[in-house]
mmCIF file of C-alpha atoms and ligand atoms in Angstrom:
data_model
loop_
_atom_site.group_PDB
_atom_site.id
_atom_site.type_symbol
_atom_site.label_atom_id
_atom_site.label_comp_id
_atom_site.label_asym_id
_atom_site.label_seq_id
_atom_site.Cartn_x
_atom_site.Cartn_y
_atom_site.Cartn_z
ATOM 1 C CA MET L 1 117.575 123.252 -83.305
ATOM 2 C CA SER L 2 117.357 119.892 -81.569
ATOM 3 C CA GLU L 3 117.287 119.913 -77.785
ATOM 4 C CA ARG L 4 120.589 119.289 -76.106
ATOM 5 C CA LEU L 5 120.899 116.084 -74.085
ATOM 6 C CA PRO L 6 120.362 116.908 -70.384
ATOM 7 C CA PRO L 7 122.817 115.772 -67.705
ATOM 8 C CA ARG L 8 122.443 112.350 -66.053
ATOM 9 C CA ASP L 9 118.967 111.796 -64.559
ATOM 10 C CA ASP L 10 120.376 111.027 -61.121
ATOM 11 C CA LEU L 11 122.092 114.409 -60.981
ATOM 12 C CA ALA L 12 118.922 116.359 -61.740
ATOM 13 C CA LEU L 13 117.725 116.642 -58.148
ATOM 14 C CA MET L 14 121.105 117.313 -56.599
ATOM 15 C CA ALA L 15 121.799 120.751 -55.199
ATOM 16 C CA GLY L 16 125.384 121.997 -55.325
ATOM 17 C CA TYR L 17 127.439 122.679 -52.211
ATOM 18 C CA HIS L 18 128.873 126.147 -52.403
ATOM 19 C CA SER L 19 129.358 128.933 -49.940
ATOM 20 C CA PRO L 20 128.633 132.309 -51.548
ATOM 21 C CA GLN L 21 131.848 134.247 -52.267
ATOM 22 C CA VAL L 22 130.518 137.627 -51.122
ATOM 23 C CA ASP L 23 132.769 140.665 -51.200
ATOM 24 C CA VAL L 24 133.059 141.610 -47.518
ATOM 25 C CA ALA L 25 135.769 142.906 -45.185
ATOM 26 C CA VAL L 26 135.716 139.916 -42.810
ATOM 27 C CA ARG L 27 135.420 136.434 -44.351
ATOM 28 C CA LEU L 28 134.809 133.760 -41.743
ATOM 29 C CA ASN L 29 132.756 131.305 -43.793
ATOM 30 C CA THR L 30 135.049 128.616 -45.238
ATOM 31 C CA ASN L 31 137.380 127.607 -42.392
ATOM 32 C CA GLU L 32 140.561 128.750 -44.116
ATOM 33 C CA ALA L 33 143.679 129.807 -42.222
ATOM 34 C CA PRO L 34 143.436 133.516 -41.410
ATOM 35 C CA GLU L 35 147.050 134.182 -42.432
ATOM 36 C CA PRO L 36 149.098 133.405 -45.559
ATOM 37 C CA PRO L 37 151.989 130.928 -45.236
ATOM 38 C CA PRO L 38 155.302 132.260 -43.809
ATOM 39 C CA PRO L 39 157.255 134.538 -46.223
ATOM 40 C CA ALA L 40 160.163 132.041 -46.144
ATOM 41 C CA PHE L 41 157.840 129.415 -47.657
ATOM 42 C CA ILE L 42 156.940 131.732 -50.550
ATOM 43 C CA GLU L 43 160.645 132.454 -51.121
ATOM 44 C CA ALA L 44 161.513 128.748 -51.121
ATOM 45 C CA LEU L 45 158.678 128.055 -53.577
ATOM 46 C CA GLN L 46 159.768 130.866 -55.898
ATOM 47 C CA ASP L 47 163.240 129.420 -55.830
ATOM 48 C CA GLU L 48 161.916 125.945 -56.608
ATOM 49 C CA LEU L 49 159.805 127.272 -59.506
ATOM 50 C CA GLY L 50 163.015 127.993 -61.413
ATOM 51 C CA ARG L 51 163.882 124.308 -61.258
ATOM 52 C CA VAL L 52 160.539 122.917 -62.466
ATOM 53 C CA ALA L 53 160.795 121.192 -65.845
ATOM 54 C CA PHE L 54 157.608 122.728 -67.240
ATOM 55 C CA HIS L 55 157.851 120.903 -70.578
ATOM 56 C CA ARG L 56 157.693 117.527 -68.813
ATOM 57 C CA TYR L 57 154.843 115.779 -67.037
ATOM 58 C CA PRO L 58 155.176 115.758 -63.255
ATOM 59 C CA ASP L 59 156.305 112.740 -61.213
ATOM 60 C CA ARG L 60 153.114 110.721 -61.644
ATOM 61 C CA GLU L 61 153.392 109.084 -58.256
ATOM 62 C CA ALA L 62 154.480 112.249 -56.413
ATOM 63 C CA ARG L 63 157.048 110.120 -54.602
ATOM 64 C CA GLU L 64 158.989 112.858 -52.801
ATOM 65 C CA LEU L 65 155.838 114.581 -51.601
ATOM 66 C CA ARG L 66 154.267 111.351 -50.374
ATOM 67 C CA ALA L 67 157.470 110.308 -48.628
ATOM 68 C CA ALA L 68 157.621 113.707 -46.878
ATOM 69 C CA ILE L 69 153.977 113.480 -45.770
ATOM 70 C CA GLY L 70 154.572 109.920 -44.608
ATOM 71 C CA GLU L 71 157.567 111.025 -42.570
ATOM 72 C CA LEU L 72 155.495 113.754 -40.923
ATOM 73 C CA HIS L 73 153.126 111.120 -39.533
ATOM 74 C CA GLY L 74 155.487 108.157 -39.153
ATOM 75 C CA PHE L 75 154.374 106.241 -42.279
ATOM 76 C CA ARG L 76 155.946 105.096 -45.535
ATOM 77 C CA GLY L 77 155.287 106.991 -48.755
ATOM 78 C CA GLU L 78 153.364 103.949 -50.091
ATOM 79 C CA GLN L 79 150.831 104.490 -47.303
ATOM 80 C CA VAL L 80 150.059 108.036 -48.483
ATOM 81 C CA PHE L 81 147.762 109.048 -51.346
ATOM 82 C CA ALA L 82 147.764 112.747 -52.295
ATOM 83 C CA ALA L 83 145.317 114.606 -54.534
ATOM 84 C CA ASN L 84 143.888 118.027 -55.430
ATOM 85 C CA GLY L 85 142.366 118.845 -52.066
ATOM 86 C CA SER L 86 140.988 116.271 -49.681
ATOM 87 C CA ASN L 87 137.764 116.467 -51.669
ATOM 88 C CA GLU L 88 139.567 114.742 -54.534
ATOM 89 C CA VAL L 89 140.916 112.173 -52.079
ATOM 90 C CA LEU L 90 137.310 111.488 -51.017
ATOM 91 C CA GLN L 91 136.197 111.309 -54.644
ATOM 92 C CA THR L 92 138.956 108.843 -55.523
ATOM 93 C CA LEU L 93 138.058 106.663 -52.527
ATOM 94 C CA LEU L 94 134.440 106.673 -53.708
ATOM 95 C CA LEU L 95 135.325 105.953 -57.343
ATOM 96 C CA THR L 96 137.469 103.041 -56.181
ATOM 97 C CA TYR L 97 135.400 101.481 -53.396
ATOM 98 C CA GLY L 98 131.907 102.890 -54.072
ATOM 99 C CA GLY L 99 129.800 102.899 -57.227
ATOM 100 C CA PRO L 100 126.437 101.371 -58.147
ATOM 101 C CA GLY L 101 125.545 98.330 -56.071
ATOM 102 C CA ARG L 102 127.632 99.466 -53.099
ATOM 103 C CA THR L 103 126.443 101.685 -50.277
ATOM 104 C CA VAL L 104 128.222 104.223 -48.107
ATOM 105 C CA LEU L 105 127.117 105.243 -44.632
ATOM 106 C CA VAL L 106 127.194 108.761 -43.186
ATOM 107 C CA PHE L 107 126.068 109.993 -39.776
ATOM 108 C CA GLU L 108 124.105 113.237 -40.060
ATOM 109 C CA PRO L 109 124.660 116.024 -39.579
ATOM 110 C CA THR L 110 128.140 115.880 -41.087
ATOM 111 C CA TYR L 111 130.245 117.217 -43.954
ATOM 112 C CA ALA L 112 127.776 117.421 -46.841
ATOM 113 C CA LEU L 113 130.332 116.472 -49.472
ATOM 114 C CA HIS L 114 130.665 112.899 -48.215
ATOM 115 C CA ALA L 115 127.127 112.180 -49.412
ATOM 116 C CA HIS L 116 127.314 114.631 -52.320
ATOM 117 C CA ILE L 117 130.458 113.160 -53.898
ATOM 118 C CA ALA L 118 129.124 109.652 -53.237
ATOM 119 C CA ARG L 119 125.999 110.426 -55.274
ATOM 120 C CA ILE L 120 128.038 111.967 -58.092
ATOM 121 C CA THR L 121 130.004 108.708 -58.272
ATOM 122 C CA GLY L 122 126.730 106.773 -58.477
ATOM 123 C CA THR L 123 127.091 105.386 -54.960
ATOM 124 C CA PRO L 124 123.889 104.988 -52.907
ATOM 125 C CA VAL L 125 124.062 106.770 -49.544
ATOM 126 C CA ALA L 126 122.563 105.414 -46.317
ATOM 127 C CA THR L 127 122.265 107.749 -43.352
ATOM 128 C CA ALA L 128 122.000 107.340 -39.610
ATOM 129 C CA GLU L 129 121.390 110.179 -37.186
ATOM 130 C CA ARG L 130 123.564 111.648 -34.463
ATOM 131 C CA ASP L 131 121.732 112.478 -31.223
ATOM 132 C CA GLU L 132 120.202 115.856 -30.361
ATOM 133 C CA GLN L 133 123.542 117.275 -29.280
ATOM 134 C CA PHE L 134 125.137 115.885 -32.492
ATOM 135 C CA ARG L 135 126.988 113.109 -30.632
ATOM 136 C CA LEU L 136 127.360 109.598 -32.012
ATOM 137 C CA ALA L 137 127.241 106.759 -29.497
ATOM 138 C CA PRO L 138 129.139 103.523 -30.268
ATOM 139 C CA ASP L 139 125.934 101.419 -30.172
ATOM 140 C CA THR L 140 124.066 103.694 -32.585
ATOM 141 C CA ALA L 141 126.984 103.597 -34.991
ATOM 142 C CA VAL L 142 127.430 99.829 -34.826
ATOM 143 C CA VAL L 143 123.700 99.128 -35.320
ATOM 144 C CA ALA L 144 123.793 101.272 -38.472
ATOM 145 C CA VAL L 145 126.969 99.600 -39.771
ATOM 146 C CA ARG L 146 125.433 96.123 -39.277
ATOM 147 C CA ARG L 147 122.204 97.229 -41.001
ATOM 148 C CA VAL L 148 123.809 98.928 -44.017
ATOM 149 C CA LYS L 149 126.970 96.820 -44.505
ATOM 150 C CA PRO L 150 128.652 99.832 -46.091
ATOM 151 C CA ALA L 151 131.515 99.709 -48.558
ATOM 152 C CA ILE L 152 132.700 102.912 -46.871
ATOM 153 C CA THR L 153 131.672 104.271 -43.483
ATOM 154 C CA PHE L 154 132.424 107.974 -43.097
ATOM 155 C CA LEU L 155 133.296 109.569 -39.791
ATOM 156 C CA CYS L 156 134.464 113.152 -39.410
ATOM 157 C CA SER L 157 136.590 114.286 -36.496
ATOM 158 C CA PRO L 158 136.299 117.121 -35.670
ATOM 159 C CA ASN L 159 132.982 116.999 -37.446
ATOM 160 C CA ASN L 160 132.060 119.753 -39.869
ATOM 161 C CA PRO L 161 129.821 121.728 -39.265
ATOM 162 C CA THR L 162 129.314 120.885 -35.581
ATOM 163 C CA GLY L 163 132.978 121.034 -34.467
ATOM 164 C CA LEU L 164 132.534 118.009 -32.201
ATOM 165 C CA LEU L 165 135.126 115.242 -32.038
ATOM 166 C CA GLU L 166 134.043 111.688 -32.739
ATOM 167 C CA ASP L 167 134.043 109.664 -29.556
ATOM 168 C CA ALA L 168 137.181 107.440 -29.452
ATOM 169 C CA GLU L 169 135.073 104.404 -28.495
ATOM 170 C CA THR L 170 132.757 105.053 -31.430
ATOM 171 C CA VAL L 171 135.660 105.153 -33.887
ATOM 172 C CA ALA L 172 137.047 101.907 -32.457
ATOM 173 C CA ALA L 173 133.628 100.207 -32.526
ATOM 174 C CA VAL L 174 133.009 101.227 -36.151
ATOM 175 C CA ILE L 175 136.459 99.990 -37.212
ATOM 176 C CA ALA L 176 135.738 96.650 -35.534
ATOM 177 C CA ALA L 177 132.228 96.259 -37.026
ATOM 178 C CA ALA L 178 132.667 97.673 -40.542
ATOM 179 C CA PRO L 179 132.879 95.200 -43.433
ATOM 180 C CA GLY L 180 134.477 97.841 -45.677
ATOM 181 C CA LEU L 181 136.717 100.861 -45.296
ATOM 182 C CA VAL L 182 136.297 103.321 -42.455
ATOM 183 C CA VAL L 183 137.230 106.805 -43.627
ATOM 184 C CA VAL L 184 137.862 109.273 -40.818
ATOM 185 C CA ASP L 185 137.918 112.768 -42.305
ATOM 186 C CA GLU L 186 140.377 114.783 -40.201
ATOM 187 C CA ALA L 187 140.445 117.960 -42.286
ATOM 188 C CA TYR L 188 140.551 119.785 -38.926
ATOM 189 C CA GLY L 189 142.569 117.134 -37.102
ATOM 190 C CA GLN L 190 145.458 119.401 -36.097
ATOM 191 C CA PHE L 191 143.148 121.615 -34.045
ATOM 192 C CA ALA L 192 141.875 118.681 -32.000
ATOM 193 C CA PRO L 193 143.306 116.959 -28.932
ATOM 194 C CA ARG L 194 143.214 113.489 -30.504
ATOM 195 C CA SER L 195 143.533 111.817 -33.899
ATOM 196 C CA SER L 196 143.065 108.373 -35.425
ATOM 197 C CA ILE L 197 146.019 108.687 -37.765
ATOM 198 C CA GLY L 198 148.292 106.555 -35.546
ATOM 199 C CA ASP L 199 145.829 103.652 -35.828
ATOM 200 C CA VAL L 200 146.227 103.179 -39.594
ATOM 201 C CA THR L 201 147.861 99.830 -40.422
ATOM 202 C CA ASP L 202 148.575 97.941 -43.633
ATOM 203 C CA ASP L 203 146.271 95.078 -42.701
ATOM 204 C CA GLY L 204 143.467 97.238 -41.273
ATOM 205 C CA ASN L 205 140.441 99.005 -42.801
ATOM 206 C CA LEU L 206 141.102 102.538 -41.506
ATOM 207 C CA VAL L 207 141.816 105.496 -43.794
ATOM 208 C CA VAL L 208 142.477 108.961 -42.365
ATOM 209 C CA VAL L 209 142.041 112.026 -44.588
ATOM 210 C CA ARG L 210 143.900 115.315 -44.074
ATOM 211 C CA THR L 211 144.327 118.576 -45.970
ATOM 212 C CA PHE L 212 146.820 121.397 -46.555
ATOM 213 C CA SER L 213 143.894 123.852 -46.854
ATOM 214 C CA LYS L 214 143.584 124.754 -43.172
ATOM 215 C CA THR L 215 146.681 124.330 -40.982
ATOM 216 C CA TRP L 216 149.124 124.798 -43.833
ATOM 217 C CA SER L 217 147.507 128.025 -45.095
ATOM 218 C CA MET L 218 147.360 126.536 -48.584
ATOM 219 C CA ALA L 219 143.679 126.460 -49.538
ATOM 220 C CA ALA L 220 144.579 128.112 -52.851
ATOM 221 C CA ALA L 221 147.003 125.309 -53.745
ATOM 222 C CA ARG L 222 144.370 122.521 -53.472
ATOM 223 C CA LEU L 223 146.289 119.704 -51.832
ATOM 224 C CA GLY L 224 144.990 116.954 -49.585
ATOM 225 C CA TYR L 225 145.944 113.400 -48.732
ATOM 226 C CA CYS L 226 145.044 110.269 -46.882
ATOM 227 C CA VAL L 227 147.084 107.815 -44.847
ATOM 228 C CA ALA L 228 145.839 104.325 -45.651
ATOM 229 C CA PRO L 229 146.896 100.676 -45.988
ATOM 230 C CA ALA L 230 149.521 100.484 -48.772
ATOM 231 C CA SER L 231 147.265 98.139 -50.789
ATOM 232 C CA VAL L 232 144.441 100.703 -50.690
ATOM 233 C CA VAL L 233 146.812 103.459 -51.847
ATOM 234 C CA ALA L 234 147.899 101.238 -54.761
ATOM 235 C CA GLU L 235 144.225 100.829 -55.802
ATOM 236 C CA LEU L 236 143.596 104.596 -55.576
ATOM 237 C CA GLU L 237 146.628 105.236 -57.792
ATOM 238 C CA GLN L 238 145.045 102.995 -60.456
ATOM 239 C CA VAL L 239 141.827 105.022 -60.479
ATOM 240 C CA VAL L 240 142.954 108.650 -60.218
ATOM 241 C CA LEU L 241 143.780 110.442 -63.480
ATOM 242 C CA PRO L 242 147.394 110.152 -64.609
ATOM 243 C CA TYR L 243 149.590 113.107 -63.555
ATOM 244 C CA HIS L 244 146.774 114.554 -61.462
ATOM 245 C CA LEU L 245 149.220 116.430 -59.178
ATOM 246 C CA ASP L 246 151.160 119.113 -61.019
ATOM 247 C CA SER L 247 154.850 119.704 -60.302
ATOM 248 C CA VAL L 248 154.317 123.114 -58.683
ATOM 249 C CA LYS L 249 151.819 121.690 -56.223
ATOM 250 C CA GLN L 250 154.082 118.756 -55.414
ATOM 251 C CA ALA L 251 156.903 121.197 -54.654
ATOM 252 C CA ALA L 252 154.600 123.470 -52.621
ATOM 253 C CA GLY L 253 153.442 120.586 -50.464
ATOM 254 C CA ARG L 254 156.944 119.285 -49.913
ATOM 255 C CA LEU L 255 158.308 122.728 -48.998
ATOM 256 C CA ALA L 256 155.388 123.512 -46.687
ATOM 257 C CA LEU L 257 156.325 120.570 -44.504
ATOM 258 C CA ARG L 258 159.636 122.286 -43.712
ATOM 259 C CA PHE L 259 157.618 124.852 -41.767
ATOM 260 C CA GLU L 260 156.040 122.409 -39.363
ATOM 261 C CA LYS L 261 157.181 124.326 -36.282
ATOM 262 C CA GLU L 262 155.727 127.619 -37.540
ATOM 263 C CA MET L 263 152.473 125.885 -38.388
ATOM 264 C CA ASP L 264 152.268 124.208 -34.992
ATOM 265 C CA GLY L 265 152.665 127.664 -33.450
ATOM 266 C CA ARG L 266 149.826 129.013 -35.574
ATOM 267 C CA VAL L 267 147.579 126.090 -34.695
ATOM 268 C CA ALA L 268 148.229 126.685 -30.983
ATOM 269 C CA ALA L 269 147.391 130.390 -31.413
ATOM 270 C CA LEU L 270 144.174 129.531 -33.284
ATOM 271 C CA VAL L 271 143.148 127.049 -30.588
ATOM 272 C CA GLU L 272 143.630 129.767 -27.973
ATOM 273 C CA GLU L 273 141.686 132.244 -30.085
ATOM 274 C CA ARG L 274 138.911 129.646 -30.472
ATOM 275 C CA GLY L 275 138.696 129.573 -26.663
ATOM 276 C CA ARG L 276 138.383 133.352 -26.515
ATOM 277 C CA LEU L 277 135.680 133.335 -29.216
ATOM 278 C CA ALA L 278 133.748 130.551 -27.461
ATOM 279 C CA LEU L 279 133.836 132.462 -24.159
ATOM 280 C CA ALA L 280 132.574 135.619 -25.847
ATOM 281 C CA LEU L 281 129.766 133.692 -27.582
ATOM 282 C CA ALA L 282 128.778 132.139 -24.247
ATOM 283 C CA ASP L 283 127.895 135.657 -23.029
ATOM 284 C CA LEU L 284 125.455 136.202 -25.895
ATOM 285 C CA PRO L 285 121.918 134.850 -26.398
ATOM 286 C CA VAL L 286 123.112 131.964 -28.610
ATOM 287 C CA ASP L 287 123.541 128.211 -28.134
ATOM 288 C CA VAL L 288 127.159 127.174 -28.765
ATOM 289 C CA TRP L 289 128.632 123.721 -29.401
ATOM 290 C CA PRO L 290 132.090 122.799 -28.096
ATOM 291 C CA SER L 291 134.573 122.783 -30.969
ATOM 292 C CA GLY L 292 137.804 120.876 -31.613
ATOM 293 C CA ALA L 293 138.204 122.602 -34.996
ATOM 294 C CA ASN L 294 138.988 126.097 -36.303
ATOM 295 C CA PHE L 295 135.303 127.063 -36.391
ATOM 296 C CA ILE L 296 132.373 127.256 -33.987
ATOM 297 C CA LEU L 297 128.722 126.356 -34.573
ATOM 298 C CA PHE L 298 126.164 128.553 -32.827
ATOM 299 C CA ARG L 299 122.428 129.217 -32.923
ATOM 300 C CA PRO L 300 120.820 132.553 -32.046
ATOM 301 C CA ARG L 301 118.109 131.729 -29.506
ATOM 302 C CA ALA L 302 115.518 134.394 -30.217
ATOM 303 C CA ARG L 303 116.345 135.416 -33.782
ATOM 304 C CA ASP L 304 115.998 133.716 -37.138
ATOM 305 C CA GLY L 305 119.429 132.373 -38.219
ATOM 306 C CA ALA L 306 119.102 133.549 -41.822
ATOM 307 C CA ASP L 307 118.148 137.083 -40.657
ATOM 308 C CA VAL L 308 121.186 137.205 -38.379
ATOM 309 C CA TRP L 309 123.377 135.973 -41.252
ATOM 310 C CA GLN L 310 122.085 138.764 -43.540
ATOM 311 C CA ALA L 311 122.492 141.392 -40.804
ATOM 312 C CA LEU L 312 126.122 140.275 -40.380
ATOM 313 C CA VAL L 313 126.709 140.498 -44.150
ATOM 314 C CA ASP L 314 125.212 144.027 -44.043
ATOM 315 C CA ARG L 315 127.981 144.782 -41.512
ATOM 316 C CA SER L 316 130.590 143.271 -43.895
ATOM 317 C CA VAL L 317 131.037 140.043 -41.892
ATOM 318 C CA LEU L 318 130.486 136.737 -43.691
ATOM 319 C CA VAL L 319 129.867 133.518 -41.743
ATOM 320 C CA ARG L 320 128.453 130.204 -42.989
ATOM 321 C CA ASN L 321 124.694 130.098 -43.128
ATOM 322 C CA CYS L 322 123.701 126.569 -42.076
ATOM 323 C CA SER L 323 120.247 127.651 -40.979
ATOM 324 C CA ALA L 324 118.409 125.758 -43.711
ATOM 325 C CA TRP L 325 120.463 122.566 -43.462
ATOM 326 C CA PRO L 326 118.677 119.481 -42.082
ATOM 327 C CA ARG L 327 118.971 119.213 -38.273
ATOM 328 C CA LEU L 328 120.766 122.595 -38.123
ATOM 329 C CA GLU L 329 117.750 124.885 -38.242
ATOM 330 C CA GLY L 330 118.774 128.418 -37.299
ATOM 331 C CA CYS L 331 122.494 127.593 -36.987
ATOM 332 C CA LEU L 332 125.468 129.635 -38.183
ATOM 333 C CA ARG L 333 129.107 128.614 -38.307
ATOM 334 C CA VAL L 334 131.967 131.033 -37.772
ATOM 335 C CA THR L 335 135.593 130.348 -38.689
ATOM 336 C CA VAL L 336 138.207 131.362 -36.118
ATOM 337 C CA GLY L 337 140.027 134.297 -37.727
ATOM 338 C CA THR L 338 142.645 136.760 -36.560
ATOM 339 C CA PRO L 339 141.839 138.469 -33.227
ATOM 340 C CA GLU L 340 140.899 141.598 -35.220
ATOM 341 C CA GLU L 341 138.540 139.662 -37.505
ATOM 342 C CA ASP L 342 136.977 137.883 -34.559
ATOM 343 C CA ASP L 343 136.486 141.188 -32.736
ATOM 344 C CA ALA L 344 134.807 142.616 -35.825
ATOM 345 C CA PHE L 345 132.525 139.567 -35.918
ATOM 346 C CA LEU L 346 131.709 139.816 -32.194
ATOM 347 C CA THR L 347 130.990 143.544 -32.402
ATOM 348 C CA ALA L 348 128.676 142.993 -35.359
ATOM 349 C CA LEU L 349 126.947 140.044 -33.705
ATOM 350 C CA ARG L 350 126.412 141.946 -30.430
ATOM 351 C CA GLU L 351 124.889 144.781 -32.403
ATOM 352 C CA VAL L 352 122.616 142.456 -34.376
ATOM 353 C CA LEU L 353 121.420 140.568 -31.292
ATOM 354 C CA ALA L 354 120.989 143.699 -29.091
HETATM 355 N N1 LIG Y 1 136.659 117.498 -45.295
HETATM 356 C C1 LIG Y 1 136.066 118.392 -44.495
HETATM 357 C C2 LIG Y 1 135.432 117.891 -43.241
HETATM 358 C C3 LIG Y 1 136.038 119.748 -44.824
HETATM 359 O O1 LIG Y 1 135.407 120.606 -44.028
HETATM 360 C C4 LIG Y 1 136.681 120.178 -46.000
HETATM 361 C C5 LIG Y 1 136.733 121.632 -46.382
HETATM 362 N N2 LIG Y 1 135.541 122.309 -46.375
HETATM 363 C C6 LIG Y 1 137.246 119.216 -46.825
HETATM 364 C C7 LIG Y 1 137.244 117.896 -46.435
HETATM 365 C C8 LIG Y 1 137.845 119.566 -48.145
HETATM 366 O O2 LIG Y 1 138.944 120.318 -48.045
HETATM 367 P P1 LIG Y 1 139.977 120.465 -49.257
HETATM 368 O O3 LIG Y 1 139.366 119.874 -50.480
HETATM 369 O O4 LIG Y 1 140.209 121.924 -49.339
HETATM 370 O O5 LIG Y 1 141.182 119.712 -48.812
#
C-alpha cells in the first residue's frame, strides 16, 4: 500500500490546544458558567424549535441575531459579525486579514489560540513579551507594533490565562500606532470593570470580540461575535462559509439576549465569588494575580505546579494546568464556580498544600 500523504508541513510541529476532559466531580478548568441558562430560556427555545423550517437553509446573514446583538451594545447589525464561538470569529478575521506574507502580533503570555489559529491560517506570528507581572506598558506595545507592522495586533482584556486587564492607555496607544486591525478579545469582558467595545467606529481599526460561552451560559451552543467597522464585517461575511450559523443557534442567541437582567445578576454574583476565592487563595502559600475575569491564575510557592494539579485531580477537582506553558512555569488556573464547587476546590487545595 502506498503511503498516505501527510498533512501540511507547517502543521507538523504544531501542538494542539486542548484541556483534558477528565471525569471529575468539580470541573473548574475551562472558564464556563457554573450554572445552566435560566429555565425560561430553555422553554422559549423549545417553543422556537417548533417554528424552525428545518428543510430550509438558515438566514445566511443571521440578520435578526446580529441586530439584537448590535442593540445590546448600541451598534447596528451591520457592525456585528457572528460565528460558531469566538474562536471562529478569530479564525475568520485571520483568514480575511492574515495569510502568508502578512504578520500578526501577540503579547505573551496570552490566549494561545490567537497564535495557534494564525499559524493554521498560514499567518506568521510575531511575539512581544509582557513584563514579569504580565503587564503590558504602552511604550513596549508601540515599539513592537512599529517593528512588526502587523496586519492584526491582538490584545486580550481580561487576558487569558493571567486574568489581568489591558491597560487603557496601552489599548489606546496600540490603536493609534497600528497599521492594521487591532483585535481586542473580550471573551471575559462582562466580568471586568472596563471594555473597549464603546470605542469601535466605522472608520476606525478596532474590533472587539465577545462570546456567549461564558456570561450567557451557552458554551455548548458555540456562538461568538465581534463588533467591528461595517466594512470589516462585510469582508468577513465574504470569507466565512455560507450558512455557517444554523437556525437553532441563531434563535438561541437571539432568545438569550432577552435574559440580560438575569445574566447581569449572575455576572455580579460571580464577580463577588471571585473576590471570596481570591481572598481565600491569599491565605495560602501561593502567588495570585488580580483577575478581572471568571478565573484566577495562581502559583504554588513551594510545590511543583503539575504535582499540585494531579493531587487536585486525585481529589476529583480539575483546574487548568498551565505549569508547562512558556512564562507560566508552575502556574494553575481555576475557574470561578458555584460557592460549593469553590469550597470543594479550596478544601482540596488546602489539603494538598498542607
Ligand atoms: N477568547 C478567549 C480569550 C478565550 O479564553 C476563549 C475561550 N477559552 C475564547 C476566545 C473562545 O471562546 P468560544 O470559542 O467558546 O467563544
